[in-house]
């Protein structure tokens, strides 16, 4: 299980020894209705929970919708939210039952029922959007709605199912406002979260007002919030430098982060460990130049993660050599064990045995505005082409277009950041390398699927390490994905804003309700 450790880099308010100024830590009466402006480069794919599986969308969902369960900051186990309690009903981990909290109401005043919960889960699977979260519910066979009881029947033992319920995929929508078999296409949201969405402009802003009817795991609603979406990290950096935003999170550029000064009295910087990773995903379909595993292995011999982390990311990320990141149960160094140093000679030998024409021509895509994605792509192209074994054409795409391109197999390789859905190693298994994975690489391996299912049978997650170790060794040999780095999480706030350490912890939850004026 993951445990987030916060390291406060910049000084907090200094309190007098007598505590005489401690009142400054609490919001003043005059600040109760004052808006906190938050800037981010994350993009929202869809306002409909059935149509998005990305950090930007889920960050918004965690504020305007509720799931039956949620995670506390740094928490390793799900806690009740829209549910009053949830539990497996037997030792086989195939039946999971939740009791719905009473008195939850949608924006129009209608009370949430168990039928709304069933409807929400059923439509995610029925719609099965190519860029949606349906793959998370691969073990969900059926949902039953009772009076205030919801029963999930699973096709296989799955100790990780409660974790999935707690994600953005488990967002509960008003069944009278959302179509059962298609995505909702307007800019409205009908949920029961701590905020209501009062205005939304795609790729620009989301205006959030505290929801007076909210009941759930959060201690209460917070300040009014304006989320501003920036096209790239440099635009976010300009907004922060000019103090156009009160809070900057996800993603300031590495050079700005590297230059932040702990002694600056006008800001607070919060750095935390994170399980967010970034990987190169390889299209292994027949007809792709990466269909042969030996070509993919050759690429693995040419990647220099240390240089990538030091030059492009200025030390704000750590090199990653495994599918499961450090700090998560089952972490190994399988890629380092198999490809310990850059070795162009070994790479050439593999390509010779594969009988491919050199250089191998590849198309490499990335999402525009996603941190230092363009600089990263240029560095990886340099590393691959330096040997003369590969010729790489790099292209950046707008985020939604990028998702559609990788989902349809139009790219040979693509770099994508992965924010943990929940604090468990399973989130780095099926969604990334399982058959029908959300990354759409075309990779299928029956043994990998069996290992994923076997690892889910352990309620004590520490007992899944054997399966997880074998899984990562298999992935390192077959290379449908190449791990690149593991991120450190940064949140920067003005000195008058509190709650920064709790805003994000490397999962999909964005706790805007924790922000306050001090």
mmCIF file of C-alpha atoms in Angstrom, residues 174-487:
data_model
loop_
_atom_site.group_PDB
_atom_site.id
_atom_site.type_symbol
_atom_site.label_atom_id
_atom_site.label_comp_id
_atom_site.label_asym_id
_atom_site.label_seq_id
_atom_site.Cartn_x
_atom_site.Cartn_y
_atom_site.Cartn_z
ATOM 1 C CA UNK A 174 -28.828 11.496 -11.586
ATOM 2 C CA UNK A 175 -30.510 8.787 -13.665
ATOM 3 C CA UNK A 176 -33.204 11.238 -14.780
ATOM 4 C CA UNK A 177 -30.641 13.584 -16.363
ATOM 5 C CA UNK A 178 -28.201 11.220 -18.091
ATOM 6 C CA UNK A 179 -28.948 8.915 -21.058
ATOM 7 C CA UNK A 180 -28.512 5.226 -20.267
ATOM 8 C CA UNK A 181 -26.611 4.311 -23.422
ATOM 9 C CA UNK A 182 -24.886 7.504 -24.581
ATOM 10 C CA UNK A 183 -22.730 10.274 -23.156
ATOM 11 C CA UNK A 184 -24.375 13.474 -22.003
ATOM 12 C CA UNK A 185 -23.290 16.227 -24.358
ATOM 13 C CA UNK A 186 -24.172 19.507 -22.624
ATOM 14 C CA UNK A 187 -22.031 21.405 -20.122
ATOM 15 C CA UNK A 188 -24.195 20.634 -17.096
ATOM 16 C CA UNK A 189 -23.426 18.330 -14.170
ATOM 17 C CA UNK A 190 -25.922 16.685 -11.815
ATOM 18 C CA UNK A 191 -24.117 15.205 -8.842
ATOM 19 C CA UNK A 192 -24.041 15.375 -5.040
ATOM 20 C CA UNK A 193 -20.441 16.442 -4.383
ATOM 21 C CA UNK A 194 -19.218 19.280 -2.162
ATOM 22 C CA UNK A 195 -19.516 21.677 -5.116
ATOM 23 C CA UNK A 196 -21.973 22.447 -7.876
ATOM 24 C CA UNK A 197 -20.738 23.417 -11.320
ATOM 25 C CA UNK A 198 -22.234 26.825 -12.087
ATOM 26 C CA UNK A 199 -20.361 27.551 -15.335
ATOM 27 C CA UNK A 200 -17.984 25.685 -17.607
ATOM 28 C CA UNK A 201 -16.029 26.595 -20.729
ATOM 29 C CA UNK A 202 -14.035 23.747 -22.240
ATOM 30 C CA UNK A 203 -10.273 24.204 -21.950
ATOM 31 C CA UNK A 204 -10.807 27.550 -20.166
ATOM 32 C CA UNK A 205 -12.522 27.428 -16.789
ATOM 33 C CA UNK A 206 -14.891 25.732 -14.381
ATOM 34 C CA UNK A 207 -16.746 27.837 -11.790
ATOM 35 C CA UNK A 208 -17.608 25.916 -8.623
ATOM 36 C CA UNK A 209 -19.947 26.997 -5.833
ATOM 37 C CA UNK A 210 -20.160 25.236 -2.444
ATOM 38 C CA UNK A 211 -23.076 22.783 -2.351
ATOM 39 C CA UNK A 212 -25.224 23.610 0.699
ATOM 40 C CA UNK A 213 -26.950 20.209 0.497
ATOM 41 C CA UNK A 214 -23.695 18.231 0.569
ATOM 42 C CA UNK A 215 -23.313 15.315 2.987
ATOM 43 C CA UNK A 216 -20.324 13.007 2.862
ATOM 44 C CA UNK A 217 -16.779 12.211 3.916
ATOM 45 C CA UNK A 218 -15.454 15.758 3.526
ATOM 46 C CA UNK A 219 -15.669 17.919 6.648
ATOM 47 C CA UNK A 220 -17.730 20.403 4.681
ATOM 48 C CA UNK A 221 -17.693 22.522 1.580
ATOM 49 C CA UNK A 222 -14.996 25.123 1.088
ATOM 50 C CA UNK A 223 -14.505 28.465 -0.599
ATOM 51 C CA UNK A 224 -15.958 29.193 -4.022
ATOM 52 C CA UNK A 225 -13.389 28.029 -6.573
ATOM 53 C CA UNK A 226 -12.528 28.977 -10.116
ATOM 54 C CA UNK A 227 -10.506 26.323 -11.941
ATOM 55 C CA UNK A 228 -8.535 27.783 -14.837
ATOM 56 C CA UNK A 229 -7.218 25.416 -17.494
ATOM 57 C CA UNK A 230 -4.012 26.426 -19.275
ATOM 58 C CA UNK A 231 -2.848 25.048 -22.591
ATOM 59 C CA UNK A 232 0.697 24.385 -21.417
ATOM 60 C CA UNK A 233 3.039 24.661 -18.459
ATOM 61 C CA UNK A 234 4.566 27.938 -19.587
ATOM 62 C CA UNK A 235 1.125 29.562 -19.704
ATOM 63 C CA UNK A 236 0.480 28.313 -16.174
ATOM 64 C CA UNK A 237 3.887 29.630 -15.077
ATOM 65 C CA UNK A 238 3.058 33.092 -16.459
ATOM 66 C CA UNK A 239 -0.250 33.051 -14.606
ATOM 67 C CA UNK A 240 1.517 32.104 -11.380
ATOM 68 C CA UNK A 241 4.263 34.707 -11.734
ATOM 69 C CA UNK A 242 1.685 37.426 -12.343
ATOM 70 C CA UNK A 243 -0.459 36.016 -9.491
ATOM 71 C CA UNK A 244 -3.393 35.634 -11.825
ATOM 72 C CA UNK A 245 -4.016 32.414 -9.900
ATOM 73 C CA UNK A 246 -3.878 31.863 -6.141
ATOM 74 C CA UNK A 247 -2.860 28.208 -6.468
ATOM 75 C CA UNK A 248 -0.870 26.373 -9.164
ATOM 76 C CA UNK A 249 -1.043 22.600 -9.345
ATOM 77 C CA UNK A 250 -0.317 20.138 -12.156
ATOM 78 C CA UNK A 251 1.947 21.206 -13.999
ATOM 79 C CA UNK A 252 4.364 24.030 -13.512
ATOM 80 C CA UNK A 253 7.446 23.675 -15.749
ATOM 81 C CA UNK A 254 10.514 21.927 -14.284
ATOM 82 C CA UNK A 255 12.766 24.989 -14.521
ATOM 83 C CA UNK A 256 10.350 27.054 -12.412
ATOM 84 C CA UNK A 257 10.007 24.261 -9.829
ATOM 85 C CA UNK A 258 13.780 23.864 -9.655
ATOM 86 C CA UNK A 259 14.210 27.592 -8.965
ATOM 87 C CA UNK A 260 11.588 27.950 -6.225
ATOM 88 C CA UNK A 261 13.087 29.418 -3.080
ATOM 89 C CA UNK A 262 12.051 28.202 0.383
ATOM 90 C CA UNK A 263 12.856 31.659 1.721
ATOM 91 C CA UNK A 264 10.326 33.488 -0.485
ATOM 92 C CA UNK A 265 7.791 34.973 1.971
ATOM 93 C CA UNK A 266 5.107 35.423 -0.693
ATOM 94 C CA UNK A 267 4.395 31.779 -1.380
ATOM 95 C CA UNK A 268 4.243 28.281 -0.013
ATOM 96 C CA UNK A 269 5.546 25.279 -1.921
ATOM 97 C CA UNK A 270 4.431 21.789 -0.988
ATOM 98 C CA UNK A 271 6.339 18.804 -2.355
ATOM 99 C CA UNK A 272 5.114 15.267 -1.756
ATOM 100 C CA UNK A 273 5.968 11.776 -2.825
ATOM 101 C CA UNK A 274 3.683 10.580 -5.569
ATOM 102 C CA UNK A 275 2.847 7.336 -7.305
ATOM 103 C CA UNK A 276 2.251 9.132 -10.611
ATOM 104 C CA UNK A 277 4.332 7.631 -13.393
ATOM 105 C CA UNK A 278 5.032 8.267 -17.059
ATOM 106 C CA UNK A 279 5.496 5.522 -19.611
ATOM 107 C CA UNK A 280 6.175 4.971 -23.269
ATOM 108 C CA UNK A 281 3.356 2.806 -24.620
ATOM 109 C CA UNK A 282 4.147 0.732 -27.707
ATOM 110 C CA UNK A 283 1.667 -0.300 -30.383
ATOM 111 C CA UNK A 284 2.195 -4.058 -30.692
ATOM 112 C CA UNK A 285 -0.562 -4.745 -33.237
ATOM 113 C CA UNK A 286 0.180 -6.735 -36.387
ATOM 114 C CA UNK A 287 1.470 -4.328 -39.037
ATOM 115 C CA UNK A 288 3.108 -2.022 -36.510
ATOM 116 C CA UNK A 289 6.919 -1.716 -36.689
ATOM 117 C CA UNK A 290 6.847 -2.608 -32.971
ATOM 118 C CA UNK A 291 4.902 -5.849 -33.391
ATOM 119 C CA UNK A 292 8.052 -7.954 -32.891
ATOM 120 C CA UNK A 293 9.086 -8.056 -29.212
ATOM 121 C CA UNK A 294 12.770 -7.958 -30.240
ATOM 122 C CA UNK A 295 12.280 -4.483 -31.727
ATOM 123 C CA UNK A 296 10.696 -3.350 -28.469
ATOM 124 C CA UNK A 297 13.538 -4.896 -26.472
ATOM 125 C CA UNK A 298 16.038 -3.057 -28.670
ATOM 126 C CA UNK A 299 14.346 0.224 -27.761
ATOM 127 C CA UNK A 300 14.673 -0.650 -24.074
ATOM 128 C CA UNK A 301 18.449 -0.930 -24.449
ATOM 129 C CA UNK A 302 18.613 2.677 -25.724
ATOM 130 C CA UNK A 303 16.605 4.626 -23.117
ATOM 131 C CA UNK A 304 18.595 6.773 -20.666
ATOM 132 C CA UNK A 305 16.179 7.621 -17.843
ATOM 133 C CA UNK A 306 18.791 9.343 -15.686
ATOM 134 C CA UNK A 307 19.588 11.845 -18.429
ATOM 135 C CA UNK A 308 15.899 12.418 -19.102
ATOM 136 C CA UNK A 309 15.203 13.141 -15.416
ATOM 137 C CA UNK A 310 18.253 15.383 -14.998
ATOM 138 C CA UNK A 311 18.083 17.442 -18.194
ATOM 139 C CA UNK A 312 14.428 17.721 -19.163
ATOM 140 C CA UNK A 313 12.890 17.545 -15.690
ATOM 141 C CA UNK A 314 15.657 19.239 -13.662
ATOM 142 C CA UNK A 315 15.530 16.552 -10.997
ATOM 143 C CA UNK A 316 11.807 16.983 -10.267
ATOM 144 C CA UNK A 317 11.164 13.336 -11.251
ATOM 145 C CA UNK A 318 12.935 10.080 -10.413
ATOM 146 C CA UNK A 319 13.955 7.469 -13.026
ATOM 147 C CA UNK A 320 11.575 4.496 -13.029
ATOM 148 C CA UNK A 321 12.530 0.927 -13.916
ATOM 149 C CA UNK A 322 9.300 -0.937 -13.251
ATOM 150 C CA UNK A 323 5.610 -0.936 -14.018
ATOM 151 C CA UNK A 324 4.731 -0.480 -10.315
ATOM 152 C CA UNK A 325 6.391 2.620 -8.809
ATOM 153 C CA UNK A 326 8.391 2.905 -5.613
ATOM 154 C CA UNK A 327 6.256 3.102 -2.480
ATOM 155 C CA UNK A 328 3.615 0.713 -3.825
ATOM 156 C CA UNK A 329 3.383 -2.950 -2.797
ATOM 157 C CA UNK A 330 5.123 -5.169 -5.337
ATOM 158 C CA UNK A 331 7.570 -2.586 -6.711
ATOM 159 C CA UNK A 332 10.604 -4.139 -8.425
ATOM 160 C CA UNK A 333 13.354 -2.976 -10.795
ATOM 161 C CA UNK A 334 12.548 -5.402 -13.607
ATOM 162 C CA UNK A 335 13.618 -3.091 -16.458
ATOM 163 C CA UNK A 336 16.928 -2.305 -14.781
ATOM 164 C CA UNK A 337 17.488 -6.028 -14.197
ATOM 165 C CA UNK A 338 16.902 -6.769 -17.892
ATOM 166 C CA UNK A 339 18.429 -3.613 -19.435
ATOM 167 C CA UNK A 340 20.934 -2.272 -16.860
ATOM 168 C CA UNK A 341 22.803 0.164 -19.157
ATOM 169 C CA UNK A 342 22.414 1.720 -22.587
ATOM 170 C CA UNK A 343 23.834 -0.760 -25.090
ATOM 171 C CA UNK A 344 23.501 -0.034 -28.817
ATOM 172 C CA UNK A 345 25.379 -3.242 -29.680
ATOM 173 C CA UNK A 346 22.752 -5.417 -27.991
ATOM 174 C CA UNK A 347 20.003 -3.364 -29.586
ATOM 175 C CA UNK A 348 21.481 -3.858 -33.070
ATOM 176 C CA UNK A 349 21.830 -7.595 -32.511
ATOM 177 C CA UNK A 350 18.153 -7.877 -31.574
ATOM 178 C CA UNK A 351 17.056 -5.912 -34.643
ATOM 179 C CA UNK A 352 19.280 -8.059 -36.864
ATOM 180 C CA UNK A 353 17.660 -11.229 -35.507
ATOM 181 C CA UNK A 354 14.251 -9.679 -36.072
ATOM 182 C CA UNK A 355 15.166 -9.150 -39.745
ATOM 183 C CA UNK A 356 13.887 -5.565 -39.905
ATOM 184 C CA UNK A 357 15.167 -2.844 -42.221
ATOM 185 C CA UNK A 358 17.312 -0.250 -40.498
ATOM 186 C CA UNK A 359 16.657 2.347 -39.390
ATOM 187 C CA UNK A 360 13.225 1.369 -38.049
ATOM 188 C CA UNK A 361 10.796 4.227 -38.759
ATOM 189 C CA UNK A 362 8.446 5.144 -35.882
ATOM 190 C CA UNK A 363 5.721 7.720 -35.227
ATOM 191 C CA UNK A 364 5.840 9.135 -31.702
ATOM 192 C CA UNK A 365 2.917 11.123 -30.273
ATOM 193 C CA UNK A 366 2.455 13.147 -27.115
ATOM 194 C CA UNK A 367 -0.163 15.433 -25.607
ATOM 195 C CA UNK A 368 0.515 19.132 -26.115
ATOM 196 C CA UNK A 369 0.822 21.232 -22.996
ATOM 197 C CA UNK A 370 1.414 18.267 -20.718
ATOM 198 C CA UNK A 371 4.338 19.543 -18.653
ATOM 199 C CA UNK A 372 7.630 19.161 -20.509
ATOM 200 C CA UNK A 373 6.181 16.655 -22.984
ATOM 201 C CA UNK A 374 7.661 18.324 -26.077
ATOM 202 C CA UNK A 375 11.159 18.518 -24.578
ATOM 203 C CA UNK A 376 10.831 14.948 -23.366
ATOM 204 C CA UNK A 377 9.841 13.737 -26.829
ATOM 205 C CA UNK A 378 12.838 15.521 -28.377
ATOM 206 C CA UNK A 379 15.212 13.922 -25.873
ATOM 207 C CA UNK A 380 13.785 10.428 -26.401
ATOM 208 C CA UNK A 381 14.007 10.846 -30.165
ATOM 209 C CA UNK A 382 17.654 11.848 -29.745
ATOM 210 C CA UNK A 383 18.348 8.772 -27.616
ATOM 211 C CA UNK A 384 16.692 6.402 -30.096
ATOM 212 C CA UNK A 385 18.214 7.969 -33.215
ATOM 213 C CA UNK A 386 21.721 8.388 -31.789
ATOM 214 C CA UNK A 387 22.493 4.738 -32.512
ATOM 215 C CA UNK A 388 21.313 4.978 -36.130
ATOM 216 C CA UNK A 389 18.888 2.116 -35.453
ATOM 217 C CA UNK A 390 15.654 4.145 -35.357
ATOM 218 C CA UNK A 391 14.193 7.112 -37.207
ATOM 219 C CA UNK A 392 11.482 8.823 -35.182
ATOM 220 C CA UNK A 393 8.847 11.285 -36.351
ATOM 221 C CA UNK A 394 7.495 13.250 -33.376
ATOM 222 C CA UNK A 395 4.152 15.042 -33.287
ATOM 223 C CA UNK A 396 2.205 16.722 -30.474
ATOM 224 C CA UNK A 397 -1.589 16.671 -30.403
ATOM 225 C CA UNK A 398 -4.365 18.409 -28.492
ATOM 226 C CA UNK A 399 -5.275 16.168 -25.557
ATOM 227 C CA UNK A 400 -8.610 14.763 -26.768
ATOM 228 C CA UNK A 401 -7.256 14.195 -30.282
ATOM 229 C CA UNK A 402 -4.199 12.506 -28.768
ATOM 230 C CA UNK A 403 -6.396 10.061 -26.835
ATOM 231 C CA UNK A 404 -8.366 9.189 -29.945
ATOM 232 C CA UNK A 405 -5.186 8.587 -31.932
ATOM 233 C CA UNK A 406 -3.669 6.173 -29.449
ATOM 234 C CA UNK A 407 -7.040 4.453 -28.908
ATOM 235 C CA UNK A 408 -7.362 3.802 -32.648
ATOM 236 C CA UNK A 409 -3.795 2.526 -33.101
ATOM 237 C CA UNK A 410 -2.610 5.421 -35.259
ATOM 238 C CA UNK A 411 0.624 5.940 -33.304
ATOM 239 C CA UNK A 412 3.570 3.545 -32.968
ATOM 240 C CA UNK A 413 4.566 4.835 -29.542
ATOM 241 C CA UNK A 414 3.172 7.473 -27.242
ATOM 242 C CA UNK A 415 4.162 8.947 -23.897
ATOM 243 C CA UNK A 416 1.402 9.187 -21.300
ATOM 244 C CA UNK A 417 1.460 10.088 -17.627
ATOM 245 C CA UNK A 418 -0.402 7.712 -15.332
ATOM 246 C CA UNK A 419 -2.011 9.059 -12.169
ATOM 247 C CA UNK A 420 -2.818 6.215 -9.782
ATOM 248 C CA UNK A 421 -6.550 5.524 -9.715
ATOM 249 C CA UNK A 422 -6.209 4.230 -6.166
ATOM 250 C CA UNK A 423 -3.373 3.360 -3.754
ATOM 251 C CA UNK A 424 -2.922 -0.259 -4.795
ATOM 252 C CA UNK A 425 -0.612 -2.008 -7.298
ATOM 253 C CA UNK A 426 -3.618 -3.250 -9.281
ATOM 254 C CA UNK A 427 -4.038 0.194 -10.802
ATOM 255 C CA UNK A 428 -0.730 -0.355 -12.634
ATOM 256 C CA UNK A 429 -1.768 -3.783 -13.919
ATOM 257 C CA UNK A 430 -4.985 -4.274 -15.877
ATOM 258 C CA UNK A 431 -5.408 -0.628 -17.043
ATOM 259 C CA UNK A 432 -1.878 -0.564 -18.490
ATOM 260 C CA UNK A 433 -1.057 -4.099 -19.654
ATOM 261 C CA UNK A 434 -4.167 -6.250 -19.259
ATOM 262 C CA UNK A 435 -6.144 -7.412 -22.286
ATOM 263 C CA UNK A 436 -8.344 -4.543 -23.455
ATOM 264 C CA UNK A 437 -6.321 -2.046 -21.408
ATOM 265 C CA UNK A 438 -7.204 1.621 -21.472
ATOM 266 C CA UNK A 439 -3.880 2.343 -23.193
ATOM 267 C CA UNK A 440 -5.012 0.421 -26.299
ATOM 268 C CA UNK A 441 -1.583 -0.911 -27.288
ATOM 269 C CA UNK A 442 -3.055 -4.132 -28.676
ATOM 270 C CA UNK A 443 -1.060 -6.145 -26.130
ATOM 271 C CA UNK A 444 -2.664 -9.371 -24.920
ATOM 272 C CA UNK A 445 -1.027 -12.037 -22.796
ATOM 273 C CA UNK A 446 -3.090 -14.739 -21.126
ATOM 274 C CA UNK A 447 -0.494 -15.303 -18.423
ATOM 275 C CA UNK A 448 -0.436 -11.583 -17.576
ATOM 276 C CA UNK A 449 -4.239 -11.607 -17.295
ATOM 277 C CA UNK A 450 -4.099 -14.659 -15.006
ATOM 278 C CA UNK A 451 -1.488 -13.000 -12.803
ATOM 279 C CA UNK A 452 -3.648 -9.881 -12.507
ATOM 280 C CA UNK A 453 -6.690 -11.939 -11.499
ATOM 281 C CA UNK A 454 -4.633 -14.028 -9.070
ATOM 282 C CA UNK A 455 -3.232 -10.919 -7.372
ATOM 283 C CA UNK A 456 -6.770 -9.655 -6.726
ATOM 284 C CA UNK A 457 -7.668 -12.714 -4.653
ATOM 285 C CA UNK A 458 -5.548 -11.530 -1.726
ATOM 286 C CA UNK A 459 -7.425 -9.343 0.744
ATOM 287 C CA UNK A 460 -4.041 -8.911 2.436
ATOM 288 C CA UNK A 461 -2.402 -7.059 -0.437
ATOM 289 C CA UNK A 462 1.095 -7.876 0.791
ATOM 290 C CA UNK A 463 0.442 -11.501 -0.165
ATOM 291 C CA UNK A 464 0.127 -10.521 -3.841
ATOM 292 C CA UNK A 465 3.852 -9.773 -4.231
ATOM 293 C CA UNK A 466 4.748 -13.055 -5.980
ATOM 294 C CA UNK A 467 2.182 -12.507 -8.724
ATOM 295 C CA UNK A 468 3.140 -8.855 -9.059
ATOM 296 C CA UNK A 469 6.850 -9.663 -9.327
ATOM 297 C CA UNK A 470 6.208 -12.227 -12.076
ATOM 298 C CA UNK A 471 3.892 -9.795 -13.854
ATOM 299 C CA UNK A 472 6.561 -7.096 -13.991
ATOM 300 C CA UNK A 473 9.224 -9.534 -15.145
ATOM 301 C CA UNK A 474 6.955 -10.630 -17.998
ATOM 302 C CA UNK A 475 6.285 -7.020 -19.000
ATOM 303 C CA UNK A 476 10.028 -6.245 -18.978
ATOM 304 C CA UNK A 477 10.657 -9.152 -21.367
ATOM 305 C CA UNK A 478 7.770 -8.446 -23.744
ATOM 306 C CA UNK A 479 7.922 -4.617 -23.487
ATOM 307 C CA UNK A 480 4.417 -3.395 -24.354
ATOM 308 C CA UNK A 481 5.365 -0.411 -22.204
ATOM 309 C CA UNK A 482 8.648 1.225 -21.135
ATOM 310 C CA UNK A 483 8.549 2.975 -17.727
ATOM 311 C CA UNK A 484 10.292 6.359 -17.790
ATOM 312 C CA UNK A 485 9.937 8.195 -14.488
ATOM 313 C CA UNK A 486 8.036 8.689 -11.247
ATOM 314 C CA UNK A 487 6.885 12.194 -10.405
#
